[in-house]
Structure formats: C-alpha cells, structure tokens
Amino acid sequence: MTKGKGTKDKQSLTAARAVASALAMQVAMSHFPELGLKIAIASGSARRFVVGDPQIHYLDTLAGATVSRTATGEHLANKGELLLDEATVKLLGTAVTISEWRVDSATSESFAVITHLAGTVPLAPLAEVPDLEPTQLQAWLHQSVYEREASFLTEFRPCVALFIRFAS
C-alpha cells in the first residue's frame, strides 16, 4: 500500500518507489523458481489502530478500503506478477507498462498487470529512528518472544512486514 496523504506529486513518487521495489523483488525472486511471489499495490488512505493491552501485547493494525483493495489484487495476481489498483495507475500514468487489466468479479475493481516502470526512481531518505529502551518495546512483542529474544541481544535481526499466505 502507498500512503494517501500529501500532494499528488508526493503520492506519485511514493507509488513509483513501491512499484520499483516490487519489480526489484520479482527480479530477485526469479533466482528461486521453486518459490513464487505475487505483489499487489493499492494507493489511498488507511486507518492505523493500536489494539491490545500493554500488560499483555499490542498489535499494530491497518484497516480500510485501500487494505481491502490490496488483498483483492493479491488474489487476482499470479506467481511472478505485480498488480496495481486503478488509483495507483492514475498516479503513475504513462510511467508504467500495462500488459493486461483484470477485474474482480465480486467487487468489480480493476487491476493492471505491470511489466515495467519507466525512468529511475530516487531512493527515499532513511528516517532517523530514536533509541528506545527494551521496556518500551516489550508491549509490542508476545511475552515468550520477548523473553527468548533477550538472550540474543547482541545479534542483528532485520525484519520486514509481509502479508503471507500459503496455498497448495
């Protein structure tokens, strides 16, 4: 999903960065033919909710029509494909090469299958992340994970948020 706030130019740049990243992921995954990656990008606003009890566990949750469109696009995508919703295609205009359009029968939403992004996309500057105490992060992790990770504090563990679904 791309963020829905800001000027149209900023939204277009965000969408272009998302598409460039998605196409780069598809190229990287082509080296692993036994694995498949389907990507759907939807642009627009979404609501972020923090749910849970800080004494037990917090969950970061996204909701809204943009999230639903992303899920719909993912269902229409095949292995190795990148699909964009109509809002993202409008933001990018002629910068994307569309091989076909697909329509979801349940929602009537249209998605473009993208094969190319014209031009180069400038990298986004990395945001500065403030130092946090481990106790500030504890409410965001399940207690057993927090306790287990405490024994690996010197290890570097990168992570990325993904929507994953396993199917036969």
CSV table of C-alpha atoms in Angstrom, one decimal:
chain,number,residue,atom,x,y,z
A,1,MET,CA,0.0,0.0,0.0
A,2,THR,CA,1.1,3.5,-0.6
A,3,LYS,CA,0.3,6.3,1.8
A,4,GLY,CA,-2.6,8.5,0.9
A,5,LYS,CA,-1.6,11.8,2.4
A,6,GLY,CA,0.4,14.6,0.7
A,7,THR,CA,0.4,16.3,-2.7
A,8,LYS,CA,-0.2,14.4,-5.9
A,9,ASP,CA,3.5,14.6,-6.8
A,10,LYS,CA,4.5,13.1,-3.4
A,11,GLN,CA,1.8,10.4,-3.8
A,12,SER,CA,3.1,9.7,-7.3
A,13,LEU,CA,6.7,9.4,-6.0
A,14,THR,CA,5.6,7.1,-3.2
A,15,ALA,CA,3.7,4.9,-5.7
A,16,ALA,CA,6.8,4.9,-8.1
A,17,ARG,CA,9.0,3.8,-5.2
A,18,ALA,CA,6.6,1.0,-4.3
A,19,VAL,CA,6.5,-0.2,-7.9
A,20,ALA,CA,10.3,0.0,-8.3
A,21,SER,CA,10.7,-2.0,-5.1
A,22,ALA,CA,8.1,-4.6,-6.2
A,23,LEU,CA,9.8,-5.1,-9.6
A,24,ALA,CA,13.2,-5.4,-7.9
A,25,MET,CA,11.7,-8.1,-5.6
A,26,GLN,CA,10.3,-10.0,-8.6
A,27,VAL,CA,13.8,-9.9,-10.3
A,28,ALA,CA,15.4,-11.2,-7.1
A,29,MET,CA,12.8,-14.0,-6.7
A,30,SER,CA,13.4,-15.1,-10.3
A,31,HIS,CA,16.6,-16.8,-9.0
A,32,PHE,CA,14.4,-19.1,-6.9
A,33,PRO,CA,12.0,-20.7,-9.4
A,34,GLU,CA,10.6,-23.1,-6.8
A,35,LEU,CA,9.2,-20.1,-4.8
A,36,GLY,CA,6.6,-17.6,-6.0
A,37,LEU,CA,5.9,-14.0,-5.2
A,38,LYS,CA,2.7,-12.2,-6.0
A,39,ILE,CA,2.6,-8.5,-5.4
A,40,ALA,CA,-0.4,-6.1,-5.3
A,41,ILE,CA,-0.1,-2.4,-4.7
A,42,ALA,CA,-3.1,-0.1,-3.8
A,43,SER,CA,-2.9,3.6,-3.2
A,44,GLY,CA,-5.1,5.6,-0.8
A,45,SER,CA,-5.7,6.2,2.9
A,46,ALA,CA,-5.9,3.6,5.6
A,47,ARG,CA,-6.6,3.7,9.3
A,48,ARG,CA,-3.9,2.6,11.7
A,49,PHE,CA,-5.2,1.1,15.0
A,50,VAL,CA,-3.1,0.0,18.0
A,51,VAL,CA,-5.1,-2.7,19.7
A,52,GLY,CA,-4.4,-4.7,22.8
A,53,ASP,CA,-3.4,-4.4,26.5
A,54,PRO,CA,0.1,-3.0,27.2
A,55,GLN,CA,0.4,-5.5,30.0
A,56,ILE,CA,-0.1,-8.4,27.6
A,57,HIS,CA,0.5,-7.5,24.0
A,58,TYR,CA,-0.1,-4.7,21.4
A,59,LEU,CA,-0.9,-5.3,17.8
A,60,ASP,CA,-0.5,-2.7,15.0
A,61,THR,CA,-3.5,-3.0,12.7
A,62,LEU,CA,-4.3,-1.3,9.3
A,63,ALA,CA,-7.9,-1.2,8.0
A,64,GLY,CA,-9.8,0.5,5.3
A,65,ALA,CA,-10.8,0.3,1.6
A,66,THR,CA,-7.1,0.5,0.5
A,67,VAL,CA,-6.2,-2.5,2.6
A,68,SER,CA,-9.2,-4.4,1.1
A,69,ARG,CA,-8.1,-3.5,-2.4
A,70,THR,CA,-4.6,-4.7,-1.7
A,71,ALA,CA,-6.0,-8.1,-0.6
A,72,THR,CA,-8.3,-8.2,-3.7
A,73,GLY,CA,-5.3,-7.5,-6.0
A,74,GLU,CA,-3.2,-10.2,-4.3
A,75,HIS,CA,-6.0,-12.8,-5.0
A,76,LEU,CA,-6.0,-11.8,-8.7
A,77,ALA,CA,-2.2,-11.9,-9.1
A,78,ASN,CA,-0.4,-15.0,-10.3
A,79,LYS,CA,3.1,-16.1,-9.4
A,80,GLY,CA,5.7,-13.6,-10.6
A,81,GLU,CA,3.2,-10.8,-11.2
A,82,LEU,CA,2.8,-7.2,-10.0
A,83,LEU,CA,-0.8,-5.8,-9.9
A,84,LEU,CA,-1.7,-2.1,-9.3
A,85,ASP,CA,-5.1,-0.8,-8.4
A,86,GLU,CA,-6.7,2.0,-10.6
A,87,ALA,CA,-5.7,4.7,-8.1
A,88,THR,CA,-2.0,3.7,-8.4
A,89,VAL,CA,-2.2,3.5,-12.2
A,90,LYS,CA,-3.7,7.1,-12.3
A,91,LEU,CA,-0.8,8.3,-10.1
A,92,LEU,CA,1.8,6.8,-12.3
A,93,GLY,CA,0.2,7.5,-15.7
A,94,THR,CA,2.4,6.5,-18.7
A,95,ALA,CA,5.4,5.6,-16.4
A,96,VAL,CA,4.1,2.0,-16.1
A,97,THR,CA,3.7,-0.6,-18.9
A,98,ILE,CA,0.5,-2.5,-18.6
A,99,SER,CA,0.2,-5.9,-20.1
A,100,GLU,CA,-3.4,-6.5,-19.2
A,101,TRP,CA,-6.3,-5.5,-16.9
A,102,ARG,CA,-8.1,-7.9,-14.6
A,103,VAL,CA,-11.4,-7.3,-12.9
A,104,ASP,CA,-12.5,-8.9,-9.6
A,105,SER,CA,-15.9,-10.4,-10.1
A,106,ALA,CA,-17.0,-9.8,-6.5
A,107,THR,CA,-16.0,-6.2,-6.2
A,108,SER,CA,-15.8,-5.0,-9.9
A,109,GLU,CA,-12.4,-3.5,-9.0
A,110,SER,CA,-9.9,-3.3,-11.8
A,111,PHE,CA,-6.2,-4.1,-11.5
A,112,ALA,CA,-3.4,-3.6,-14.0
A,113,VAL,CA,-0.7,-6.2,-14.5
A,114,ILE,CA,2.6,-4.2,-14.7
A,115,THR,CA,5.7,-5.3,-16.5
A,116,HIS,CA,7.9,-2.2,-16.5
A,117,LEU,CA,8.4,1.2,-14.8
A,118,ALA,CA,10.0,3.9,-17.0
A,119,GLY,CA,12.8,6.0,-15.7
A,120,THR,CA,14.7,5.9,-12.4
A,121,VAL,CA,13.1,6.5,-9.0
A,122,PRO,CA,15.1,8.4,-6.3
A,123,LEU,CA,15.6,6.5,-3.1
A,124,ALA,CA,13.7,7.7,-0.1
A,125,PRO,CA,15.9,9.1,2.7
A,126,LEU,CA,16.0,6.9,5.7
A,127,ALA,CA,14.1,8.3,8.7
A,128,GLU,CA,16.0,8.7,11.9
A,129,VAL,CA,14.9,6.2,14.4
A,130,PRO,CA,15.1,7.2,18.1
A,131,ASP,CA,16.8,4.9,20.6
A,132,LEU,CA,14.2,3.0,22.6
A,133,GLU,CA,14.6,1.1,25.8
A,134,PRO,CA,13.8,-2.6,25.7
A,135,THR,CA,10.9,-2.0,28.1
A,136,GLN,CA,9.3,0.4,25.6
A,137,LEU,CA,9.2,-2.4,23.0
A,138,GLN,CA,8.0,-5.1,25.4
A,139,ALA,CA,4.3,-4.4,24.9
A,140,TRP,CA,4.7,-4.9,21.1
A,141,LEU,CA,6.1,-8.4,21.4
A,142,HIS,CA,4.5,-11.6,22.8
A,143,GLN,CA,6.0,-12.3,26.2
A,144,SER,CA,7.6,-15.6,25.1
A,145,VAL,CA,9.2,-13.9,22.1
A,146,TYR,CA,10.4,-11.0,24.3
A,147,GLU,CA,12.0,-13.4,26.8
A,148,ARG,CA,13.6,-15.5,24.1
A,149,GLU,CA,15.0,-12.5,22.2
A,150,ALA,CA,16.5,-11.2,25.4
A,151,SER,CA,19.1,-13.9,25.2
A,152,PHE,CA,20.1,-12.8,21.6
A,153,LEU,CA,20.5,-9.0,22.3
A,154,THR,CA,23.9,-8.9,20.5
A,155,GLU,CA,22.5,-10.4,17.3
A,156,PHE,CA,21.3,-8.2,14.5
A,157,ARG,CA,17.8,-9.4,13.4
A,158,PRO,CA,16.3,-7.5,10.4
A,159,CYS,CA,12.6,-7.8,9.7
A,160,VAL,CA,10.1,-6.7,7.1
A,161,ALA,CA,6.3,-6.7,7.3
A,162,LEU,CA,4.7,-9.0,4.8
A,163,PHE,CA,1.3,-10.4,4.0
A,164,ILE,CA,1.9,-14.1,3.6
A,165,ARG,CA,-0.5,-16.8,2.5
A,166,PHE,CA,0.5,-20.4,1.9
A,167,ALA,CA,-1.6,-22.3,-0.7
A,168,SER,CA,-1.2,-25.6,-2.4
